[in-house]
PDB file of C-alpha atoms in Angstrom:
ATOM      1  CA  GLY A 257     -27.001   3.060 -20.092  1.00 79.00           C
ATOM      2  CA  VAL A 258     -27.101   0.166 -17.787  1.00 86.00           C
ATOM      3  CA  HIS A 259     -25.911   2.004 -14.638  1.00 91.00           C
ATOM      4  CA  ILE A 260     -28.847   4.893 -15.301  1.00 93.00           C
ATOM      5  CA  ILE A 261     -31.527   2.245 -15.449  1.00 90.00           C
ATOM      6  CA  LEU A 262     -30.066   0.405 -12.191  1.00 92.00           C
ATOM      7  CA  VAL A 263     -29.882   3.881 -10.504  1.00 95.00           C
ATOM      8  CA  ILE A 264     -33.848   4.444 -11.759  1.00 94.00           C
ATOM      9  CA  GLY A 265     -34.776   1.041 -10.405  1.00 91.00           C
ATOM     10  CA  ALA A 266     -33.105   1.761  -7.144  1.00 92.00           C
ATOM     11  CA  ILE A 267     -34.843   4.950  -6.496  1.00 93.00           C
ATOM     12  CA  LYS A 268     -38.145   3.194  -7.423  1.00 90.00           C
ATOM     13  CA  GLU A 269     -36.949   0.467  -4.847  1.00 88.00           C
ATOM     14  CA  LEU A 270     -36.186   3.025  -2.269  1.00 89.00           C
ATOM     15  CA  ARG A 271     -39.482   4.882  -2.714  1.00 87.00           C
ATOM     16  CA  TRP A 272     -41.581   1.616  -2.469  1.00 84.00           C
ATOM     17  CA  ILE A 273     -39.711   0.075   0.623  1.00 83.00           C
ATOM     18  CA  PRO A 274     -37.637   2.840   2.482  1.00 85.00           C
ATOM     19  CA  GLY A 275     -34.858   1.396   4.598  1.00 86.00           C
ATOM     20  CA  ARG A 276     -31.329   0.956   4.854  1.00 89.00           C
ATOM     21  CA  VAL A 277     -31.346  -1.961   2.454  1.00 88.00           C
ATOM     22  CA  SER A 278     -33.185  -0.259  -0.214  1.00 90.00           C
ATOM     23  CA  ARG A 279     -30.432   2.784   0.316  1.00 93.00           C
ATOM     24  CA  LEU A 280     -27.618   0.310  -0.060  1.00 93.00           C
ATOM     25  CA  GLN A 281     -28.806  -0.451  -3.535  1.00 94.00           C
ATOM     26  CA  LEU A 282     -29.282   2.969  -4.691  1.00 95.00           C
ATOM     27  CA  GLU A 283     -25.836   4.179  -3.096  1.00 96.00           C
ATOM     28  CA  GLY A 284     -23.950   1.037  -4.911  1.00 96.00           C
ATOM     29  CA  ALA A 285     -25.922   1.915  -8.215  1.00 96.00           C
ATOM     30  CA  ILE A 286     -24.743   5.531  -8.065  1.00 97.00           C
ATOM     31  CA  LEU A 287     -21.147   4.603  -7.178  1.00 96.00           C
ATOM     32  CA  MET A 288     -21.256   2.251 -10.289  1.00 95.00           C
ATOM     33  CA  LEU A 289     -22.655   5.269 -12.368  1.00 96.00           C
ATOM     34  CA  ILE A 290     -20.167   7.993 -10.956  1.00 96.00           C
ATOM     35  CA  SER A 291     -16.934   5.875 -11.451  1.00 94.00           C
ATOM     36  CA  THR A 292     -18.284   5.181 -15.068  1.00 92.00           C
ATOM     37  CA  ILE A 293     -18.809   8.557 -15.943  1.00 94.00           C
ATOM     38  CA  ALA A 294     -15.379   9.615 -14.143  1.00 92.00           C
ATOM     39  CA  ARG A 295     -13.520   7.105 -16.294  1.00 90.00           C
ATOM     40  CA  TRP A 296     -15.369   8.316 -19.325  1.00 90.00           C
ATOM     41  CA  ILE A 297     -14.159  11.960 -18.916  1.00 91.00           C
ATOM     42  CA  VAL A 298     -10.919  11.186 -18.087  1.00 91.00           C
ATOM     43  CA  PHE A 299      -9.858   8.495 -20.296  1.00 87.00           C
ATOM     44  CA  ASP A 300     -12.118   8.943 -23.398  1.00 84.00           C
ATOM     45  CA  PRO A 301     -10.265   8.919 -26.807  1.00 80.00           C
ATOM     46  CA  ILE A 302     -12.001  11.684 -28.187  1.00 82.00           C
ATOM     47  CA  ILE A 303     -12.901  14.194 -25.220  1.00 85.00           C
ATOM     48  CA  GLY A 304     -10.708  12.809 -22.534  1.00 84.00           C
ATOM     49  CA  VAL A 305      -8.516  14.733 -20.265  1.00 88.00           C
ATOM     50  CA  ASP A 306      -6.018  12.243 -20.514  1.00 86.00           C
ATOM     51  CA  ARG A 307      -6.529  10.319 -23.641  1.00 78.00           C
ATOM     52  CA  LEU A 308      -3.231   8.785 -23.762  1.00 80.00           C
ATOM     53  CA  ARG A 309      -2.827   7.634 -20.173  1.00 81.00           C
ATOM     54  CA  SER A 310       0.413   9.437 -20.282  1.00 85.00           C
ATOM     55  CA  TYR A 311      -0.149  11.863 -16.891  1.00 87.00           C
ATOM     56  CA  GLU A 312       1.514  10.635 -13.597  1.00 89.00           C
ATOM     57  CA  TRP A 313      -1.834  10.156 -11.702  1.00 91.00           C
ATOM     58  CA  SER A 314      -3.261   8.025 -14.623  1.00 90.00           C
ATOM     59  CA  TRP A 315      -2.309   4.771 -13.097  1.00 90.00           C
ATOM     60  CA  TRP A 316      -3.608   5.702  -9.686  1.00 92.00           C
ATOM     61  CA  PHE A 317      -6.642   7.036 -11.133  1.00 92.00           C
ATOM     62  CA  ALA A 318      -7.572   4.066 -13.052  1.00 89.00           C
ATOM     63  CA  ARG A 319      -7.053   1.903  -9.998  1.00 91.00           C
ATOM     64  CA  GLY A 320      -9.013   3.930  -7.663  1.00 93.00           C
ATOM     65  CA  GLU A 321     -12.078   4.250 -10.533  1.00 92.00           C
ATOM     66  CA  THR A 322     -11.900   0.325 -10.790  1.00 91.00           C
ATOM     67  CA  GLY A 323     -11.825   0.131  -6.791  1.00 94.00           C
ATOM     68  CA  LEU A 324     -14.930   2.577  -6.616  1.00 95.00           C
ATOM     69  CA  TYR A 325     -16.741   0.360  -9.117  1.00 94.00           C
ATOM     70  CA  LEU A 326     -16.306  -2.641  -7.546  1.00 93.00           C
ATOM     71  CA  VAL A 327     -17.401  -1.105  -3.994  1.00 95.00           C
ATOM     72  CA  GLY A 328     -20.518  -0.081  -6.035  1.00 95.00           C
ATOM     73  CA  ILE A 329     -21.250  -3.566  -7.435  1.00 93.00           C
ATOM     74  CA  ILE A 330     -20.608  -4.934  -3.747  1.00 94.00           C
ATOM     75  CA  LEU A 331     -23.075  -2.585  -2.353  1.00 94.00           C
ATOM     76  CA  PHE A 332     -25.640  -3.367  -5.051  1.00 94.00           C
ATOM     77  CA  CYS A 333     -25.304  -6.928  -4.814  1.00 90.00           C
ATOM     78  CA  LEU A 334     -25.741  -7.028  -1.186  1.00 91.00           C
ATOM     79  CA  GLY A 335     -28.387  -4.978  -0.661  1.00 90.00           C
ATOM     80  CA  PHE A 336     -30.070  -6.656  -3.474  1.00 87.00           C
ATOM     81  CA  PHE A 337     -29.359 -10.038  -2.003  1.00 85.00           C
ATOM     82  CA  LEU A 338     -30.645  -8.996   1.547  1.00 85.00           C
ATOM     83  CA  SER A 339     -33.919  -7.334  -0.024  1.00 82.00           C
ATOM     84  CA  ARG A 340     -34.680 -10.859  -1.554  1.00 74.00           C
ATOM     85  CA  ARG A 341     -34.804 -12.667   1.535  1.00 70.00           C
ATOM     86  CA  PRO A 342     -37.938 -14.783   2.092  1.00 66.00           C
ATOM     87  CA  ARG A 343     -40.767 -12.934   3.755  1.00 63.00           C
ATOM     88  CA  PRO A 344     -44.729 -12.638   3.389  1.00 65.00           C
ATOM     89  CA  GLY A 345     -45.826 -10.481   0.614  1.00 64.00           C
ATOM     90  CA  LEU A 346     -42.793 -10.535  -1.615  1.00 61.00           C
ATOM     91  CA  LYS A 347     -43.418 -11.654  -5.139  1.00 63.00           C
ATOM     92  CA  PRO A 348     -41.255 -13.643  -7.183  1.00 62.00           C
ATOM     93  CA  TRP A 349     -39.863 -12.351 -10.536  1.00 58.00           C
ATOM     94  CA  ASP A 350     -41.819 -12.918 -13.668  1.00 63.00           C
ATOM     95  CA  ALA A 351     -40.344 -15.991 -15.474  1.00 63.00           C
ATOM     96  CA  SER A 352     -41.254 -15.210 -18.819  1.00 68.00           C
ATOM     97  CA  ILE A 353     -39.439 -17.500 -21.449  1.00 59.00           C
ATOM     98  CA  LYS A 354     -40.108 -15.213 -24.232  1.00 61.00           C
ATOM     99  CA  ARG A 355     -38.260 -12.391 -22.396  1.00 74.00           C
ATOM    100  CA  ARG A 356     -35.403 -14.428 -21.520  1.00 72.00           C
ATOM    101  CA  VAL A 357     -34.931 -15.619 -25.263  1.00 62.00           C
ATOM    102  CA  LEU A 358     -35.105 -12.076 -26.358  1.00 72.00           C
ATOM    103  CA  ILE A 359     -32.726 -10.664 -23.924  1.00 76.00           C
ATOM    104  CA  THR A 360     -30.143 -13.385 -24.478  1.00 75.00           C
ATOM    105  CA  PHE A 361     -30.562 -12.800 -28.269  1.00 75.00           C
ATOM    106  CA  ILE A 362     -30.049  -8.999 -27.491  1.00 80.00           C
ATOM    107  CA  LEU A 363     -27.020  -9.818 -25.516  1.00 79.00           C
ATOM    108  CA  ALA A 364     -25.483 -12.434 -28.025  1.00 77.00           C
ATOM    109  CA  LEU A 365     -25.942  -9.734 -30.885  1.00 78.00           C
ATOM    110  CA  GLY A 366     -24.193  -7.156 -28.513  1.00 77.00           C
ATOM    111  CA  LEU A 367     -21.305  -9.489 -27.973  1.00 78.00           C
ATOM    112  CA  VAL A 368     -21.101 -10.343 -31.862  1.00 77.00           C
ATOM    113  CA  ILE A 369     -20.921  -6.759 -32.515  1.00 76.00           C
ATOM    114  CA  LEU A 370     -18.043  -5.899 -29.948  1.00 75.00           C
ATOM    115  CA  THR A 371     -16.210  -9.322 -31.185  1.00 77.00           C
ATOM    116  CA  TRP A 372     -16.469  -7.776 -34.972  1.00 72.00           C
ATOM    117  CA  PHE A 373     -15.310  -4.278 -33.799  1.00 70.00           C
ATOM    118  CA  ARG A 374     -12.380  -5.821 -31.629  1.00 70.00           C
ATOM    119  CA  ILE A 375     -11.125  -7.687 -34.592  1.00 71.00           C
ATOM    120  CA  GLN A 376     -12.175  -5.566 -37.673  1.00 66.00           C
ATOM    121  CA  ALA A 377     -11.656  -2.197 -36.071  1.00 64.00           C
ATOM    122  CA  PRO A 378      -8.542  -2.110 -33.604  1.00 60.00           C
ATOM    123  CA  TRP A 379      -8.850   1.854 -33.644  1.00 59.00           C
ATOM    124  CA  PHE A 380     -12.314   1.516 -31.969  1.00 60.00           C
ATOM    125  CA  ASP A 381     -11.179   2.270 -28.490  1.00 64.00           C
ATOM    126  CA  THR A 382     -13.123   3.220 -25.237  1.00 70.00           C
ATOM    127  CA  ALA A 383     -12.430   4.694 -21.949  1.00 72.00           C
ATOM    128  CA  TRP A 384     -13.573   1.445 -20.247  1.00 75.00           C
ATOM    129  CA  GLY A 385     -11.767  -1.944 -21.054  1.00 75.00           C
ATOM    130  CA  TRP A 386     -13.561  -4.731 -22.949  1.00 70.00           C
ATOM    131  CA  TYR A 387     -14.240  -6.333 -19.839  1.00 73.00           C
ATOM    132  CA  ARG A 388     -16.346  -3.526 -18.554  1.00 80.00           C
ATOM    133  CA  ILE A 389     -18.328  -3.249 -21.719  1.00 75.00           C
ATOM    134  CA  ILE A 390     -19.202  -6.881 -21.814  1.00 73.00           C
ATOM    135  CA  PHE A 391     -20.095  -6.723 -18.024  1.00 80.00           C
ATOM    136  CA  GLY A 392     -22.294  -3.911 -18.812  1.00 81.00           C
ATOM    137  CA  ILE A 393     -23.923  -5.789 -21.595  1.00 75.00           C
ATOM    138  CA  ALA A 394     -24.794  -8.601 -19.420  1.00 75.00           C
ATOM    139  CA  LEU A 395     -26.232  -6.664 -16.670  1.00 82.00           C
ATOM    140  CA  TYR A 396     -28.818  -5.443 -18.933  1.00 79.00           C
ATOM    141  CA  SER A 397     -31.002  -8.451 -18.540  1.00 74.00           C
ATOM    142  CA  PHE A 398     -30.761  -8.005 -14.909  1.00 79.00           C
ATOM    143  CA  ALA A 399     -31.307  -4.102 -14.951  1.00 82.00           C
ATOM    144  CA  ILE A 400     -34.610  -4.453 -17.042  1.00 79.00           C
ATOM    145  CA  GLY A 401     -35.994  -6.869 -14.656  1.00 78.00           C
ATOM    146  CA  TYR A 402     -34.868  -5.141 -11.731  1.00 81.00           C
ATOM    147  CA  LEU A 403     -36.438  -1.983 -13.041  1.00 80.00           C
ATOM    148  CA  LYS A 404     -39.735  -3.716 -14.095  1.00 77.00           C
ATOM    149  CA  GLN A 405     -40.370  -5.686 -11.077  1.00 75.00           C
ATOM    150  CA  GLU A 406     -43.730  -5.415  -9.547  1.00 68.00           C
ATOM    151  CA  ARG A 407     -43.940  -2.547  -7.121  1.00 66.00           C
ATOM    152  CA  ASN A 408     -47.458  -1.830  -6.738  1.00 62.00           C
ATOM    153  CA  PRO A 409     -48.133   1.787  -5.239  1.00 59.00           C
ATOM    154  CA  SER A 410     -51.733   0.906  -3.987  1.00 62.00           C
ATOM    155  CA  ALA A 411     -50.633  -2.263  -1.711  1.00 61.00           C
ATOM    156  CA  PRO A 412     -48.512  -2.086   1.370  1.00 62.00           C
ATOM    157  CA  PRO A 413     -45.088  -2.897   0.809  1.00 62.00           C
ATOM    158  CA  PRO A 414     -43.770  -6.194   2.450  1.00 61.00           C
ATOM    159  CA  GLU A 415     -42.883  -6.481   5.965  1.00 61.00           C
ATOM    160  CA  THR A 416     -39.419  -5.316   7.014  1.00 60.00           C
ATOM    161  CA  ASP A 417     -37.543  -5.712  10.182  1.00 60.00           C
ATOM    162  CA  PRO A 418     -37.281  -1.972  11.566  1.00 59.00           C
ATOM    163  CA  ILE A 419     -33.360  -2.848  12.544  1.00 57.00           C
ATOM    164  CA  ILE A 420     -32.623  -3.167   8.616  1.00 53.00           C
TER     165      ILE A 420
END
């Protein structure tokens, strides 16, 4: 869910401001999405190839997938950090308090539901660890803001350095 939102936002960013930095964000978002899908295909408790994680390659696959996910996070964050450097024409994000309160409420509700499942339903297992699920829930507020940031197609994009 959240990774698809990041990929769509990165595609919009790349179409609005073509360049290496925007492409870096897209590559990072795609790596996070691919690693999440790969882990789901292999370790899902219902349809996974290695549901019990008993094959010889399971340990190595889990480490490699986690590494790929972390590389995706690093690429996306680096591209986002470099794209938000101060320059003329760059508008700040909308700082609506209602949106923040609503997103915080949704995240807290999701965390309560996950905690309830963890305590009441120990059989509820996922291909990803609880840390990845909580990180994904926390990432929703950023992903929604990233997807909804203002990109006016009629206005020229902000000035970018041709080297970047």
